[in-house]
Short mmCIF file of C-alpha atoms in Angstrom, two decimals:
data_model
loop_
_atom_site.label_atom_id
_atom_site.label_comp_id
_atom_site.label_asym_id
_atom_site.label_seq_id
_atom_site.Cartn_x
_atom_site.Cartn_y
_atom_site.Cartn_z
CA MET A 277 -259.70 -22.48 -96.82
CA ASN A 278 -262.97 -24.07 -95.80
CA ILE A 279 -265.78 -22.07 -94.29
CA ASP A 280 -264.85 -23.11 -90.63
CA GLN A 281 -261.79 -22.65 -90.72
CA ILE A 282 -262.46 -19.13 -91.49
CA LEU A 283 -264.79 -18.65 -88.91
CA ASP A 284 -262.81 -19.69 -86.28
CA LYS A 285 -259.46 -17.40 -87.12
CA VAL A 286 -262.05 -14.80 -86.50
CA TYR A 287 -263.38 -15.95 -82.88
CA LEU A 288 -264.18 -19.17 -81.50
CA LEU A 289 -267.77 -19.80 -81.56
CA PRO A 290 -269.97 -22.65 -80.16
CA GLU A 291 -271.38 -25.38 -82.59
CA ALA A 292 -274.80 -24.30 -82.52
CA SER A 293 -273.76 -20.63 -83.03
CA LYS A 294 -271.52 -21.64 -86.12
CA ASN A 295 -273.69 -23.29 -87.54
CA SER A 296 -276.68 -20.32 -87.71
CA LEU A 297 -274.19 -18.49 -88.80
CA LYS A 298 -273.42 -21.00 -91.68
CA GLU A 299 -277.20 -21.42 -92.51
CA HIS A 300 -276.67 -17.56 -94.16
CA ILE A 301 -273.44 -18.33 -96.14
CA THR A 302 -273.11 -19.09 -99.63
CA GLU A 303 -270.75 -20.00 -101.94
CA ILE A 304 -270.16 -18.33 -105.26
CA SER A 305 -267.10 -18.02 -107.57
CA TYR A 306 -266.27 -14.95 -109.92
CA PRO A 307 -263.54 -14.61 -112.71
CA LYS A 308 -260.15 -13.00 -112.70
CA GLY A 309 -261.06 -9.40 -113.16
CA PHE A 310 -264.30 -8.98 -111.69
CA CYS A 311 -265.39 -6.09 -109.61
CA LEU A 312 -267.14 -7.07 -106.70
CA MET A 313 -267.54 -3.99 -104.66
CA GLU A 314 -268.49 -0.52 -106.65
CA ALA A 315 -266.84 3.16 -104.80
CA ASP A 316 -269.80 5.30 -104.38
CA LYS A 317 -272.21 2.25 -103.44
CA VAL A 318 -273.73 0.67 -100.32
CA ILE A 319 -272.48 -3.01 -100.24
CA PRO A 320 -274.51 -5.52 -99.06
CA TYR A 321 -272.44 -8.63 -98.08
CA LEU A 322 -269.53 -9.47 -96.90
CA TYR A 323 -267.16 -11.50 -98.47
CA PHE A 324 -264.14 -14.36 -97.70
CA ILE A 325 -262.06 -15.85 -99.59
CA ARG A 326 -261.88 -19.49 -100.15
CA LYS A 327 -259.38 -19.30 -102.98
CA GLY A 328 -257.76 -16.58 -105.15
CA ILE A 329 -256.48 -12.83 -104.61
CA ALA A 330 -258.14 -9.68 -104.76
CA ARG A 331 -257.64 -6.05 -104.51
CA ALA A 332 -259.14 -2.64 -103.42
CA TYR A 333 -258.77 0.51 -104.85
CA SER A 334 -259.81 4.02 -105.48
CA SER A 335 -259.32 5.44 -108.20
CA THR A 336 -258.43 9.14 -109.22
CA ALA A 337 -258.56 11.07 -112.51
CA ASP A 338 -255.19 9.93 -112.91
CA ASN A 339 -255.02 6.18 -111.70
CA ASP A 340 -255.93 3.63 -109.46
CA ILE A 341 -254.29 3.40 -105.79
CA THR A 342 -254.23 0.11 -104.63
CA PHE A 343 -254.50 -0.24 -100.78
CA TRP A 344 -255.29 -3.28 -100.02
CA PHE A 345 -255.06 -7.53 -101.15
CA GLY A 346 -256.39 -9.96 -99.55
CA SER A 347 -255.92 -13.67 -99.94
CA GLU A 348 -257.65 -16.73 -99.00
CA GLY A 349 -259.25 -16.88 -96.07
CA GLN A 350 -259.36 -13.29 -95.62
CA CYS A 351 -263.06 -11.13 -95.57
CA ILE A 352 -263.67 -8.37 -98.08
CA LEU A 353 -266.13 -5.87 -97.09
CA SER A 354 -266.69 -2.11 -97.56
CA MET A 355 -265.88 -0.78 -93.19
CA LYS A 356 -268.15 1.86 -94.81
CA SER A 357 -271.44 0.02 -95.53
CA TYR A 358 -270.97 -2.69 -93.25
CA VAL A 359 -271.31 -0.11 -89.81
CA GLU A 360 -273.06 2.96 -91.59
CA ASP A 361 -274.98 1.55 -94.75
CA LYS A 362 -273.78 4.27 -96.32
CA PRO A 363 -271.59 4.01 -100.38
CA GLY A 364 -268.22 3.10 -99.50
CA TYR A 365 -265.12 4.55 -100.83
CA GLU A 366 -263.55 1.32 -102.51
CA SER A 367 -263.65 -0.97 -105.48
CA ILE A 368 -262.61 -4.49 -105.31
CA GLU A 369 -261.51 -6.50 -108.39
CA LEU A 370 -260.40 -10.20 -108.22
CA LEU A 371 -257.16 -10.76 -109.71
CA GLU A 372 -257.80 -14.53 -109.84
CA ASP A 373 -260.39 -16.56 -110.83
CA CYS A 374 -261.89 -16.62 -106.81
CA ASP A 375 -264.03 -19.06 -104.73
CA LEU A 376 -265.93 -16.79 -102.30
CA TYR A 377 -268.48 -17.35 -99.14
CA ARG A 378 -270.77 -14.43 -98.86
CA MET A 379 -272.68 -13.20 -96.46
CA GLU A 380 -275.62 -10.60 -96.50
CA THR A 381 -274.78 -7.89 -93.77
CA GLU A 382 -278.22 -7.35 -92.69
CA ASN A 383 -278.51 -11.37 -92.29
CA LEU A 384 -275.89 -10.84 -89.80
CA LYS A 385 -277.23 -7.79 -87.81
CA LYS A 386 -279.95 -9.63 -87.55
CA LEU A 387 -278.05 -13.02 -85.95
CA PHE A 388 -275.34 -10.42 -83.65
CA ASN A 389 -278.98 -9.31 -81.95
CA GLU A 390 -279.96 -13.19 -81.58
CA ASP A 391 -277.03 -14.37 -80.39
CA ILE A 392 -274.06 -13.37 -78.05
CA HIS A 393 -271.66 -15.30 -79.24
CA ILE A 394 -272.48 -14.48 -83.17
CA ALA A 395 -272.49 -10.45 -81.70
CA ASN A 396 -268.82 -11.16 -80.28
CA TRP A 397 -267.60 -13.05 -83.52
CA GLY A 398 -268.92 -9.67 -85.60
CA ARG A 399 -267.20 -7.01 -83.24
CA LYS A 400 -263.68 -9.35 -83.18
CA LEU A 401 -264.22 -9.18 -86.70
CA ALA A 402 -264.36 -5.56 -87.11
CA GLU A 403 -261.68 -5.00 -84.67
CA ALA A 404 -259.28 -7.35 -86.86
CA GLU A 405 -260.25 -4.67 -89.80
CA MET A 406 -259.73 -1.91 -88.06
CA ILE A 407 -256.19 -3.11 -86.97
CA LYS A 408 -255.48 -4.25 -90.68
CA SER A 409 -256.28 -0.46 -91.57
CA GLU A 410 -254.42 1.23 -88.70
CA GLU A 411 -251.53 -0.54 -89.65
CA LEU A 412 -251.61 1.07 -93.04
CA ILE A 413 -251.65 4.31 -92.32
CA ILE A 414 -249.05 3.88 -89.91
CA SER A 415 -246.89 1.62 -92.73
CA ARG A 416 -247.62 4.53 -95.26
CA GLN A 417 -246.67 7.19 -93.06
CA PHE A 418 -243.62 6.20 -91.01
CA LYS A 419 -242.33 3.52 -93.38
CA THR A 420 -239.83 3.92 -96.83
CA SER A 421 -241.24 2.18 -99.61
CA LEU A 422 -237.99 -0.36 -99.36
CA GLU A 423 -239.38 -1.15 -95.97
CA ARG A 424 -242.88 -1.63 -97.04
CA TYR A 425 -241.68 -4.10 -99.94
CA LYS A 426 -239.41 -6.17 -97.71
CA ASP A 427 -242.67 -5.93 -94.92
CA ILE A 428 -244.43 -7.80 -98.44
CA MET A 429 -241.63 -10.38 -98.42
CA ALA A 430 -242.00 -11.20 -94.70
CA TYR A 431 -245.78 -11.15 -94.60
CA GLN A 432 -247.44 -11.91 -97.50
CA PRO A 433 -244.72 -13.05 -100.10
CA GLU A 434 -247.43 -15.00 -102.30
CA LEU A 435 -248.45 -11.49 -103.52
CA LEU A 436 -244.94 -11.49 -105.50
CA LYS A 437 -245.70 -14.44 -107.58
CA ARG A 438 -249.58 -14.23 -107.78
CA VAL A 439 -249.58 -9.69 -108.04
CA GLN A 440 -248.98 -7.71 -111.13
CA LEU A 441 -246.18 -5.02 -110.28
CA GLY A 442 -247.84 -2.34 -110.84
CA TYR A 443 -250.34 -3.28 -108.54
CA ILE A 444 -247.44 -4.17 -105.86
CA ALA A 445 -245.81 -0.27 -106.89
CA SER A 446 -249.10 1.13 -106.27
CA TYR A 447 -249.84 -0.18 -103.62
CA LEU A 448 -246.17 0.62 -102.40
CA GLY A 449 -247.05 4.14 -103.51
CA ILE A 450 -244.05 4.55 -105.93
CA THR A 451 -244.10 4.18 -109.77
CA GLN A 452 -242.82 0.68 -111.45
CA VAL A 453 -239.68 1.93 -112.25
CA SER A 454 -239.01 3.00 -108.38
CA LEU A 455 -240.13 -0.79 -107.71
CA SER A 456 -237.79 -2.41 -110.10
CA ARG A 457 -234.95 -0.12 -108.47
CA ILE A 458 -235.69 -1.71 -105.17
CA ARG A 459 -235.97 -5.19 -106.13
CA ALA A 460 -232.17 -4.95 -108.36
CA GLU A 461 -231.42 -3.57 -104.37
CA ILE A 462 -232.25 -6.10 -102.34
CA LYS A 463 -230.84 -9.07 -105.10
#
């Protein structure tokens, strides 16, 4: 996806406002396996995925727990860093070579004060990210792992082709053996 498509997906901006926003966005590329964000650090950027896929995870003493996947057109940000300028709790790893659009959070916040359209765009971005978090919490609390897997099949089928099954199992909150049973049951 190009940057215009991504920005428009969040909220339609007047052309002058969109151009002001784009002046502060740079394109960057990182290889598969790159850690884009580290837990317990303030992340001064937000990203949009032009090409590739990433995962967010938190580490425990025993393992990493994946709780989010992002692909083309999606935003990558640490909400805690973005909103409160405090260290985030998540790490973000790139699961493929990725082309990204990057913007400094500080520049975006300045634009919020200068342009009401960009401020509304930022509000819409934050609202969309909060809805994703809410949906994840509700899914984890009220759906079985089988139902959550079927949701991936229905709404994010590309994940099943592009992401290691171990990460999918972690995302579902189950072991890889349990995931294999679910996959066999569905076939």
